[in-house]
């Protein structure tokens, strides 16, 4: 899942003379039963996009401080539109929370961060994005080659034209920006119509986000992240050492960190240091915080989702009272 989207000028030419493409086509024919004709038809029309290569090299999660990153996603506009989205989809969100145990505000915040509640689902053809990154971006070629394979299988399963679907620069799709492999593994037919559609069907999109979290370890009714205080001489070596909670609350307390809210000593946790608008912030990330990072491997992303969710929840409660 990614948050950037947009279209750029296509580079003239295609990928058909690339040995990688020929090997990929051979695999798709042999292992997955695609015909040479249909593969050639799709891949000969896939265009290399330089803007995709530019975007993948400078994701916001790696170039911005927390203070800068937060200002992008935790805004009055996104909070207000989140309340609107919640009110418009109240029944599906309530049912998703009851079914999966994932709070409605977390589901809404994910969709808000990813696509502004469906307003910006991406303008790149997914075929162009995945082909560009599979065959023209060596650092992550294996990953995106796999995603291209999953995408073609997905479009066959869903009876969709691979050249018609659009998404982000990395090939993520729909309200929740699922990569093809995530779509096939976690997307849910939440309205029970026999189809899974995360592009236009909000019920399926909502259920799919909730299902993704459950499948990645979300724990119902447990906290996500807690502010913590530091003592003199705290052990800085554990700060930001892992997205996965490798420590416990008790062991972090021994190293000089105290959560401002009481937590069980054996609770799994990670120590987080962020550069906020008013200086250094220290947080204790718990299992549900790690579950959010499984959506996008960034502590900035997870913190933005969480804080946006809390702002949306507060704003909705105020709106419901008025």
C-alpha atoms as a printed R data frame, in Angstrom:
    type eleno elety resid chain resno       x       y       z
1   ATOM     1    CA   UNK     A     1   0.000   0.000   0.000
2   ATOM     2    CA   UNK     A     2   1.259   3.448  -0.918
3   ATOM     3    CA   UNK     A     3  -0.041   6.974  -0.761
4   ATOM     4    CA   UNK     A     4   1.348   8.737  -3.824
5   ATOM     5    CA   UNK     A     5  -0.411   8.770  -7.167
6   ATOM     6    CA   UNK     A     6  -0.360  10.652 -10.427
7   ATOM     7    CA   UNK     A     7   0.365  10.245 -14.107
8   ATOM     8    CA   UNK     A     8   3.535  11.098 -15.971
9   ATOM     9    CA   UNK     A     9   4.641  11.132 -19.570
10  ATOM    10    CA   UNK     A    10   5.334   7.718 -21.045
11  ATOM    11    CA   UNK     A    11   8.704   6.914 -22.506
12  ATOM    12    CA   UNK     A    12   8.523   5.945 -26.171
13  ATOM    13    CA   UNK     A    13   8.915   2.256 -26.869
14  ATOM    14    CA   UNK     A    14   7.990  -0.800 -24.871
15  ATOM    15    CA   UNK     A    15   9.476  -3.775 -23.049
16  ATOM    16    CA   UNK     A    16   9.103  -6.472 -25.671
17  ATOM    17    CA   UNK     A    17  12.823  -6.796 -26.499
18  ATOM    18    CA   UNK     A    18  13.781  -7.171 -22.828
19  ATOM    19    CA   UNK     A    19  14.975 -10.710 -21.944
20  ATOM    20    CA   UNK     A    20  13.252 -10.324 -18.559
21  ATOM    21    CA   UNK     A    21   9.937  -9.836 -20.309
22  ATOM    22    CA   UNK     A    22  10.413 -12.884 -22.483
23  ATOM    23    CA   UNK     A    23  11.270 -14.968 -19.413
24  ATOM    24    CA   UNK     A    24   8.216 -13.580 -17.600
25  ATOM    25    CA   UNK     A    25   5.956 -14.429 -20.510
26  ATOM    26    CA   UNK     A    26   7.326 -17.954 -20.609
27  ATOM    27    CA   UNK     A    27   6.627 -18.414 -16.911
28  ATOM    28    CA   UNK     A    28   3.094 -17.063 -17.222
29  ATOM    29    CA   UNK     A    29   2.362 -19.446 -20.070
30  ATOM    30    CA   UNK     A    30   3.886 -22.494 -18.435
31  ATOM    31    CA   UNK     A    31   2.888 -21.966 -14.814
32  ATOM    32    CA   UNK     A    32  -0.405 -20.071 -15.099
33  ATOM    33    CA   UNK     A    33  -1.905 -20.983 -18.454
34  ATOM    34    CA   UNK     A    34  -1.845 -17.597 -20.176
35  ATOM    35    CA   UNK     A    35  -1.518 -17.565 -23.953
36  ATOM    36    CA   UNK     A    36   1.411 -15.942 -25.738
37  ATOM    37    CA   UNK     A    37  -1.011 -13.842 -27.780
38  ATOM    38    CA   UNK     A    38  -2.744 -12.257 -24.795
39  ATOM    39    CA   UNK     A    39   0.530 -11.645 -22.951
40  ATOM    40    CA   UNK     A    40   2.042  -9.982 -25.992
41  ATOM    41    CA   UNK     A    41  -1.085  -7.926 -26.416
42  ATOM    42    CA   UNK     A    42  -0.838  -6.537 -22.887
43  ATOM    43    CA   UNK     A    43   2.922  -6.183 -22.495
44  ATOM    44    CA   UNK     A    44   3.438  -4.623 -25.921
45  ATOM    45    CA   UNK     A    45   1.190  -1.784 -24.783
46  ATOM    46    CA   UNK     A    46   2.846  -1.311 -21.390
47  ATOM    47    CA   UNK     A    47   4.818   1.932 -21.287
48  ATOM    48    CA   UNK     A    48   7.856   2.802 -19.233
49  ATOM    49    CA   UNK     A    49   7.056   5.822 -17.044
50  ATOM    50    CA   UNK     A    50  10.023   7.876 -15.866
51  ATOM    51    CA   UNK     A    51   7.830   9.655 -13.322
52  ATOM    52    CA   UNK     A    52   7.220   6.280 -11.652
53  ATOM    53    CA   UNK     A    53  10.954   5.667 -11.336
54  ATOM    54    CA   UNK     A    54  11.379   9.166  -9.915
55  ATOM    55    CA   UNK     A    55   8.580   8.708  -7.379
56  ATOM    56    CA   UNK     A    56   9.713   5.295  -6.112
57  ATOM    57    CA   UNK     A    57  13.148   6.739  -5.321
58  ATOM    58    CA   UNK     A    58  11.865   9.432  -2.973
59  ATOM    59    CA   UNK     A    59   8.942   8.181  -0.853
60  ATOM    60    CA   UNK     A    60   7.787  10.711   1.725
61  ATOM    61    CA   UNK     A    61   8.317   8.213   4.548
62  ATOM    62    CA   UNK     A    62  12.067   8.342   3.933
63  ATOM    63    CA   UNK     A    63  12.548  12.022   3.166
64  ATOM    64    CA   UNK     A    64  10.411  13.860   5.737
65  ATOM    65    CA   UNK     A    65  10.478  14.360   9.484
66  ATOM    66    CA   UNK     A    66   7.440  13.427  11.554
67  ATOM    67    CA   UNK     A    67   6.500  17.100  11.841
68  ATOM    68    CA   UNK     A    68   6.552  17.466   8.038
69  ATOM    69    CA   UNK     A    69   4.816  14.154   7.417
70  ATOM    70    CA   UNK     A    70   2.041  14.795   9.935
71  ATOM    71    CA   UNK     A    71   1.107  18.085   8.277
72  ATOM    72    CA   UNK     A    72   0.347  16.213   5.060
73  ATOM    73    CA   UNK     A    73  -2.120  13.732   6.518
74  ATOM    74    CA   UNK     A    74  -3.554  15.037   9.793
75  ATOM    75    CA   UNK     A    75  -5.390  18.062   8.430
76  ATOM    76    CA   UNK     A    76  -8.767  19.697   9.002
77  ATOM    77    CA   UNK     A    77  -9.830  18.745   5.494
78  ATOM    78    CA   UNK     A    78  -8.951  15.077   5.898
79  ATOM    79    CA   UNK     A    79 -10.589  14.963   9.321
80  ATOM    80    CA   UNK     A    80 -13.772  16.559   8.037
81  ATOM    81    CA   UNK     A    81 -13.966  14.342   4.984
82  ATOM    82    CA   UNK     A    82 -13.333  11.367   7.267
83  ATOM    83    CA   UNK     A    83 -16.395  12.233   9.322
84  ATOM    84    CA   UNK     A    84 -18.400  12.524   6.100
85  ATOM    85    CA   UNK     A    85 -17.148   9.150   4.862
86  ATOM    86    CA   UNK     A    86 -18.020   7.556   8.208
87  ATOM    87    CA   UNK     A    87 -21.536   8.993   8.188
88  ATOM    88    CA   UNK     A    88 -22.094   7.938   4.574
89  ATOM    89    CA   UNK     A    89 -20.898   4.384   5.268
90  ATOM    90    CA   UNK     A    90 -22.001   4.002   8.877
91  ATOM    91    CA   UNK     A    91 -23.692   0.628   8.438
92  ATOM    92    CA   UNK     A    92 -20.749  -1.029   6.648
93  ATOM    93    CA   UNK     A    93 -18.231   0.383   9.136
94  ATOM    94    CA   UNK     A    94 -20.301  -0.788  12.125
95  ATOM    95    CA   UNK     A    95 -20.591  -4.242  10.613
96  ATOM    96    CA   UNK     A    96 -16.866  -4.366   9.850
97  ATOM    97    CA   UNK     A    97 -16.020  -3.401  13.415
98  ATOM    98    CA   UNK     A    98 -18.363  -6.073  14.752
99  ATOM    99    CA   UNK     A    99 -17.107  -8.712  12.324
100 ATOM   100    CA   UNK     A   100 -13.365  -8.107  12.509
101 ATOM   101    CA   UNK     A   101 -12.829  -6.157  15.735
102 ATOM   102    CA   UNK     A   102 -11.037  -3.309  13.972
103 ATOM   103    CA   UNK     A   103 -12.295   0.136  15.068
104 ATOM   104    CA   UNK     A   104 -14.211   2.049  12.426
105 ATOM   105    CA   UNK     A   105 -11.974   5.095  12.894
106 ATOM   106    CA   UNK     A   106  -8.873   3.057  11.963
107 ATOM   107    CA   UNK     A   107 -10.544   1.791   8.777
108 ATOM   108    CA   UNK     A   108 -11.650   5.311   7.878
109 ATOM   109    CA   UNK     A   109  -8.188   6.747   8.583
110 ATOM   110    CA   UNK     A   110  -6.465   4.174   6.376
111 ATOM   111    CA   UNK     A   111  -8.747   5.012   3.466
112 ATOM   112    CA   UNK     A   112  -8.258   8.701   4.215
113 ATOM   113    CA   UNK     A   113  -4.459   8.499   4.187
114 ATOM   114    CA   UNK     A   114  -4.347   6.231   1.158
115 ATOM   115    CA   UNK     A   115  -6.828   7.898  -1.199
116 ATOM   116    CA   UNK     A   116  -8.637  10.777   0.539
117 ATOM   117    CA   UNK     A   117 -11.660   8.499   0.852
118 ATOM   118    CA   UNK     A   118 -11.569   7.375  -2.751
119 ATOM   119    CA   UNK     A   119 -10.935  10.771  -4.347
120 ATOM   120    CA   UNK     A   120  -7.364   9.963  -5.404
121 ATOM   121    CA   UNK     A   121  -6.981   6.280  -6.239
122 ATOM   122    CA   UNK     A   122  -4.213   6.870  -8.775
123 ATOM   123    CA   UNK     A   123  -3.942   7.894 -12.410
124 ATOM   124    CA   UNK     A   124  -1.312   5.448 -13.620
125 ATOM   125    CA   UNK     A   125  -2.334   2.374 -15.548
126 ATOM   126    CA   UNK     A   126  -1.457  -0.470 -13.209
127 ATOM   127    CA   UNK     A   127   0.034  -2.324 -16.164
128 ATOM   128    CA   UNK     A   128   2.454   0.551 -16.808
129 ATOM   129    CA   UNK     A   129   3.368   0.941 -13.131
130 ATOM   130    CA   UNK     A   130   4.100  -2.713 -12.473
131 ATOM   131    CA   UNK     A   131   5.891  -3.267 -15.802
132 ATOM   132    CA   UNK     A   132   8.084  -0.206 -15.258
133 ATOM   133    CA   UNK     A   133   9.081  -1.316 -11.773
134 ATOM   134    CA   UNK     A   134   9.431  -4.988 -12.685
135 ATOM   135    CA   UNK     A   135  11.607  -4.462 -15.744
136 ATOM   136    CA   UNK     A   136  13.241  -1.034 -15.289
137 ATOM   137    CA   UNK     A   137  13.875  -0.768 -11.544
138 ATOM   138    CA   UNK     A   138  16.493  -3.407 -10.604
139 ATOM   139    CA   UNK     A   139  16.510  -2.722  -6.835
140 ATOM   140    CA   UNK     A   140  12.982  -4.132  -6.468
141 ATOM   141    CA   UNK     A   141  12.521  -6.034  -9.700
142 ATOM   142    CA   UNK     A   142  11.747  -9.395  -8.014
143 ATOM   143    CA   UNK     A   143   9.000  -7.875  -5.863
144 ATOM   144    CA   UNK     A   144   7.291  -6.017  -8.689
145 ATOM   145    CA   UNK     A   145   7.654  -8.939 -11.089
146 ATOM   146    CA   UNK     A   146   5.726 -10.981  -8.538
147 ATOM   147    CA   UNK     A   147   3.108  -8.237  -8.262
148 ATOM   148    CA   UNK     A   148   2.752  -8.083 -12.050
149 ATOM   149    CA   UNK     A   149   2.172 -11.828 -12.073
150 ATOM   150    CA   UNK     A   150  -0.436 -11.499  -9.312
151 ATOM   151    CA   UNK     A   151  -2.079  -8.614 -11.160
152 ATOM   152    CA   UNK     A   152  -2.578 -10.603 -14.353
153 ATOM   153    CA   UNK     A   153  -3.963 -13.547 -12.408
154 ATOM   154    CA   UNK     A   154  -6.223 -11.175 -10.485
155 ATOM   155    CA   UNK     A   155  -7.632  -9.572 -13.624
156 ATOM   156    CA   UNK     A   156  -8.355 -12.997 -15.047
157 ATOM   157    CA   UNK     A   157 -10.125 -14.022 -11.831
158 ATOM   158    CA   UNK     A   158 -12.120 -10.782 -11.731
159 ATOM   159    CA   UNK     A   159 -12.709 -10.766 -15.506
160 ATOM   160    CA   UNK     A   160 -11.222  -7.300 -15.922
161 ATOM   161    CA   UNK     A   161  -9.106  -5.780 -18.681
162 ATOM   162    CA   UNK     A   162  -5.512  -5.390 -17.369
163 ATOM   163    CA   UNK     A   163  -5.013  -2.276 -19.502
164 ATOM   164    CA   UNK     A   164  -8.064  -0.488 -18.090
165 ATOM   165    CA   UNK     A   165  -7.286  -0.497 -14.375
166 ATOM   166    CA   UNK     A   166  -5.557   2.455 -12.751
167 ATOM   167    CA   UNK     A   167  -3.699   2.879  -9.465
168 ATOM   168    CA   UNK     A   168  -0.714   4.471  -7.766
169 ATOM   169    CA   UNK     A   169   2.831   4.751  -9.094
170 ATOM   170    CA   UNK     A   170   3.587   1.448  -7.361
171 ATOM   171    CA   UNK     A   171   0.540  -0.378  -8.720
172 ATOM   172    CA   UNK     A   172  -1.643  -0.139  -5.611
173 ATOM   173    CA   UNK     A   173  -5.366  -0.120  -6.287
174 ATOM   174    CA   UNK     A   174  -8.749   0.930  -4.985
175 ATOM   175    CA   UNK     A   175  -9.989   2.793  -1.910
176 ATOM   176    CA   UNK     A   176  -7.431   1.093   0.329
177 ATOM   177    CA   UNK     A   177  -4.613   0.892  -2.218
178 ATOM   178    CA   UNK     A   178  -4.062  -2.857  -2.173
179 ATOM   179    CA   UNK     A   179  -1.165  -4.305  -4.104
180 ATOM   180    CA   UNK     A   180  -2.290  -7.202  -6.348
181 ATOM   181    CA   UNK     A   181  -0.933  -9.878  -3.997
182 ATOM   182    CA   UNK     A   182  -2.761  -8.284  -1.062
183 ATOM   183    CA   UNK     A   183  -5.932  -8.042  -3.124
184 ATOM   184    CA   UNK     A   184  -5.845 -11.760  -3.879
185 ATOM   185    CA   UNK     A   185  -4.974 -12.703  -0.294
186 ATOM   186    CA   UNK     A   186  -7.029 -10.312   1.834
187 ATOM   187    CA   UNK     A   187  -9.724  -8.499  -0.165
188 ATOM   188    CA   UNK     A   188 -13.209  -9.447   1.005
189 ATOM   189    CA   UNK     A   189 -16.610  -9.755  -0.641
190 ATOM   190    CA   UNK     A   190 -18.161  -7.836   2.228
191 ATOM   191    CA   UNK     A   191 -21.533  -7.192   0.599
192 ATOM   192    CA   UNK     A   192 -21.959 -10.838  -0.432
193 ATOM   193    CA   UNK     A   193 -22.653 -10.226  -4.114
194 ATOM   194    CA   UNK     A   194 -20.136 -12.816  -5.263
195 ATOM   195    CA   UNK     A   195 -17.622 -10.244  -6.502
196 ATOM   196    CA   UNK     A   196 -14.729  -8.472  -4.804
197 ATOM   197    CA   UNK     A   197 -14.512  -4.870  -5.940
198 ATOM   198    CA   UNK     A   198 -12.308  -2.421  -4.031
199 ATOM   199    CA   UNK     A   199 -12.395   0.188  -6.826
200 ATOM   200    CA   UNK     A   200 -16.061   1.180  -6.685
201 ATOM   201    CA   UNK     A   201 -17.703  -0.891  -3.932
202 ATOM   202    CA   UNK     A   202 -17.229   0.850  -0.587
203 ATOM   203    CA   UNK     A   203 -18.533  -2.111   1.407
204 ATOM   204    CA   UNK     A   204 -15.937  -4.423  -0.101
205 ATOM   205    CA   UNK     A   205 -13.229  -1.785   0.409
206 ATOM   206    CA   UNK     A   206 -14.139  -1.337   4.086
207 ATOM   207    CA   UNK     A   207 -14.332  -5.068   4.772
208 ATOM   208    CA   UNK     A   208 -11.070  -5.653   2.925
209 ATOM   209    CA   UNK     A   209  -9.137  -3.132   5.026
210 ATOM   210    CA   UNK     A   210 -10.510  -4.652   8.230
211 ATOM   211    CA   UNK     A   211  -9.729  -8.181   7.070
212 ATOM   212    CA   UNK     A   212  -6.173  -7.140   6.203
213 ATOM   213    CA   UNK     A   213  -5.617  -5.897   9.743
214 ATOM   214    CA   UNK     A   214  -7.016  -9.002  11.378
215 ATOM   215    CA   UNK     A   215  -4.862 -11.215   9.187
216 ATOM   216    CA   UNK     A   216  -1.835  -9.158  10.252
217 ATOM   217    CA   UNK     A   217  -2.342  -9.487  13.971
218 ATOM   218    CA   UNK     A   218  -4.733  -6.728  15.030
219 ATOM   219    CA   UNK     A   219  -5.921  -7.277  18.619
220 ATOM   220    CA   UNK     A   220  -9.449  -6.172  19.423
221 ATOM   221    CA   UNK     A   221  -9.919  -3.517  22.118
222 ATOM   222    CA   UNK     A   222  -6.180  -3.099  22.720
223 ATOM   223    CA   UNK     A   223  -4.225   0.181  22.500
224 ATOM   224    CA   UNK     A   224  -2.107   1.152  19.518
225 ATOM   225    CA   UNK     A   225   0.592   3.493  20.769
226 ATOM   226    CA   UNK     A   226   1.223   5.369  24.029
227 ATOM   227    CA   UNK     A   227   3.302   8.453  24.752
228 ATOM   228    CA   UNK     A   228   6.205   7.750  27.090
229 ATOM   229    CA   UNK     A   229   8.524   9.707  29.353
230 ATOM   230    CA   UNK     A   230  12.268   9.249  29.569
231 ATOM   231    CA   UNK     A   231  14.496   9.130  32.634
232 ATOM   232    CA   UNK     A   232  18.011  10.475  32.844
233 ATOM   233    CA   UNK     A   233  20.464   8.041  31.269
234 ATOM   234    CA   UNK     A   234  17.846   6.248  29.149
235 ATOM   235    CA   UNK     A   235  19.161   3.639  26.742
236 ATOM   236    CA   UNK     A   236  18.931   5.285  23.310
237 ATOM   237    CA   UNK     A   237  20.080   2.135  21.486
238 ATOM   238    CA   UNK     A   238  16.571   0.679  21.543
239 ATOM   239    CA   UNK     A   239  14.933   3.713  19.916
240 ATOM   240    CA   UNK     A   240  13.561   2.944  16.437
241 ATOM   241    CA   UNK     A   241  15.446  -0.358  16.431
242 ATOM   242    CA   UNK     A   242  12.546  -2.257  14.864
243 ATOM   243    CA   UNK     A   243   8.988  -1.783  13.669
244 ATOM   244    CA   UNK     A   244   8.149  -5.132  15.259
245 ATOM   245    CA   UNK     A   245   7.731  -4.954  19.044
246 ATOM   246    CA   UNK     A   246  10.789  -6.892  20.190
247 ATOM   247    CA   UNK     A   247  10.782  -5.645  23.797
248 ATOM   248    CA   UNK     A   248   8.241  -5.603  26.613
249 ATOM   249    CA   UNK     A   249   6.834  -2.667  28.532
250 ATOM   250    CA   UNK     A   250   8.729  -3.873  31.602
251 ATOM   251    CA   UNK     A   251  12.066  -4.192  29.802
252 ATOM   252    CA   UNK     A   252  11.678  -0.730  28.284
253 ATOM   253    CA   UNK     A   253  10.927   0.684  31.711
254 ATOM   254    CA   UNK     A   254  14.206  -0.813  32.910
255 ATOM   255    CA   UNK     A   255  15.927   1.022  30.054
256 ATOM   256    CA   UNK     A   256  14.506   4.370  31.128
257 ATOM   257    CA   UNK     A   257  11.105   4.643  29.420
258 ATOM   258    CA   UNK     A   258   7.755   4.945  31.194
259 ATOM   259    CA   UNK     A   259   4.400   4.949  29.374
260 ATOM   260    CA   UNK     A   260   2.077   7.726  30.510
261 ATOM   261    CA   UNK     A   261  -0.783   5.183  30.662
262 ATOM   262    CA   UNK     A   262  -0.576   1.984  32.671
263 ATOM   263    CA   UNK     A   263   0.226  -1.045  30.507
264 ATOM   264    CA   UNK     A   264   0.842  -4.701  31.400
265 ATOM   265    CA   UNK     A   265   4.529  -5.323  31.993
266 ATOM   266    CA   UNK     A   266   4.570  -8.293  29.622
267 ATOM   267    CA   UNK     A   267   2.957  -6.341  26.768
268 ATOM   268    CA   UNK     A   268   5.113  -6.438  23.640
269 ATOM   269    CA   UNK     A   269   6.388  -2.976  22.726
270 ATOM   270    CA   UNK     A   270   8.868  -0.964  20.715
271 ATOM   271    CA   UNK     A   271  10.460   2.376  21.619
272 ATOM   272    CA   UNK     A   272   9.860   5.173  19.107
273 ATOM   273    CA   UNK     A   273  11.585   8.517  18.736
274 ATOM   274    CA   UNK     A   274  10.104  11.112  16.363
275 ATOM   275    CA   UNK     A   275  11.009  14.689  15.545
276 ATOM   276    CA   UNK     A   276   7.740  16.526  16.053
277 ATOM   277    CA   UNK     A   277   6.690  20.111  15.577
278 ATOM   278    CA   UNK     A   278   7.587  20.969  19.167
279 ATOM   279    CA   UNK     A   279  10.696  18.823  19.499
280 ATOM   280    CA   UNK     A   280  11.535  15.187  20.140
281 ATOM   281    CA   UNK     A   281   8.630  12.870  20.937
282 ATOM   282    CA   UNK     A   282   8.916   9.461  22.587
283 ATOM   283    CA   UNK     A   283   6.271   6.792  22.046
284 ATOM   284    CA   UNK     A   284   5.732   3.160  22.941
285 ATOM   285    CA   UNK     A   285   4.389   1.243  19.934
286 ATOM   286    CA   UNK     A   286   2.352  -1.867  20.721
287 ATOM   287    CA   UNK     A   287   1.146  -4.860  18.725
288 ATOM   288    CA   UNK     A   288  -1.606  -2.899  16.963
289 ATOM   289    CA   UNK     A   289   0.886  -0.219  15.961
290 ATOM   290    CA   UNK     A   290   2.938  -2.946  14.312
291 ATOM   291    CA   UNK     A   291  -0.213  -4.172  12.556
292 ATOM   292    CA   UNK     A   292  -0.600  -0.728  10.962
293 ATOM   293    CA   UNK     A   293   3.016  -0.823   9.768
294 ATOM   294    CA   UNK     A   294   2.224  -4.081   7.990
295 ATOM   295    CA   UNK     A   295   0.063  -1.949   5.693
296 ATOM   296    CA   UNK     A   296   2.958   0.408   5.007
297 ATOM   297    CA   UNK     A   297   6.359  -0.298   6.545
298 ATOM   298    CA   UNK     A   298   6.845   3.084   8.178
299 ATOM   299    CA   UNK     A   299   6.430   4.295  11.736
300 ATOM   300    CA   UNK     A   300   5.568   7.746  10.343
301 ATOM   301    CA   UNK     A   301   2.750   6.205   8.331
302 ATOM   302    CA   UNK     A   302   1.416   4.232  11.293
303 ATOM   303    CA   UNK     A   303   1.523   7.274  13.559
304 ATOM   304    CA   UNK     A   304  -0.270   9.404  10.953
305 ATOM   305    CA   UNK     A   305  -3.015   6.787  10.582
306 ATOM   306    CA   UNK     A   306  -3.446   6.509  14.333
307 ATOM   307    CA   UNK     A   307  -3.526  10.243  15.034
308 ATOM   308    CA   UNK     A   308  -5.847  10.903  12.111
309 ATOM   309    CA   UNK     A   309  -8.149   8.154  13.392
310 ATOM   310    CA   UNK     A   310  -8.351   9.770  16.809
311 ATOM   311    CA   UNK     A   311  -9.080  13.200  15.347
312 ATOM   312    CA   UNK     A   312 -11.814  11.734  13.131
313 ATOM   313    CA   UNK     A   313 -13.339   9.858  16.081
314 ATOM   314    CA   UNK     A   314 -13.423  12.996  18.210
315 ATOM   315    CA   UNK     A   315 -14.880  15.092  15.392
316 ATOM   316    CA   UNK     A   316 -17.554  12.495  14.633
317 ATOM   317    CA   UNK     A   317 -18.596  12.258  18.286
318 ATOM   318    CA   UNK     A   318 -18.985  16.029  18.370
319 ATOM   319    CA   UNK     A   319 -20.964  15.977  15.113
320 ATOM   320    CA   UNK     A   320 -23.269  13.245  16.466
321 ATOM   321    CA   UNK     A   321 -24.051  15.366  19.530
322 ATOM   322    CA   UNK     A   322 -24.908  18.462  17.538
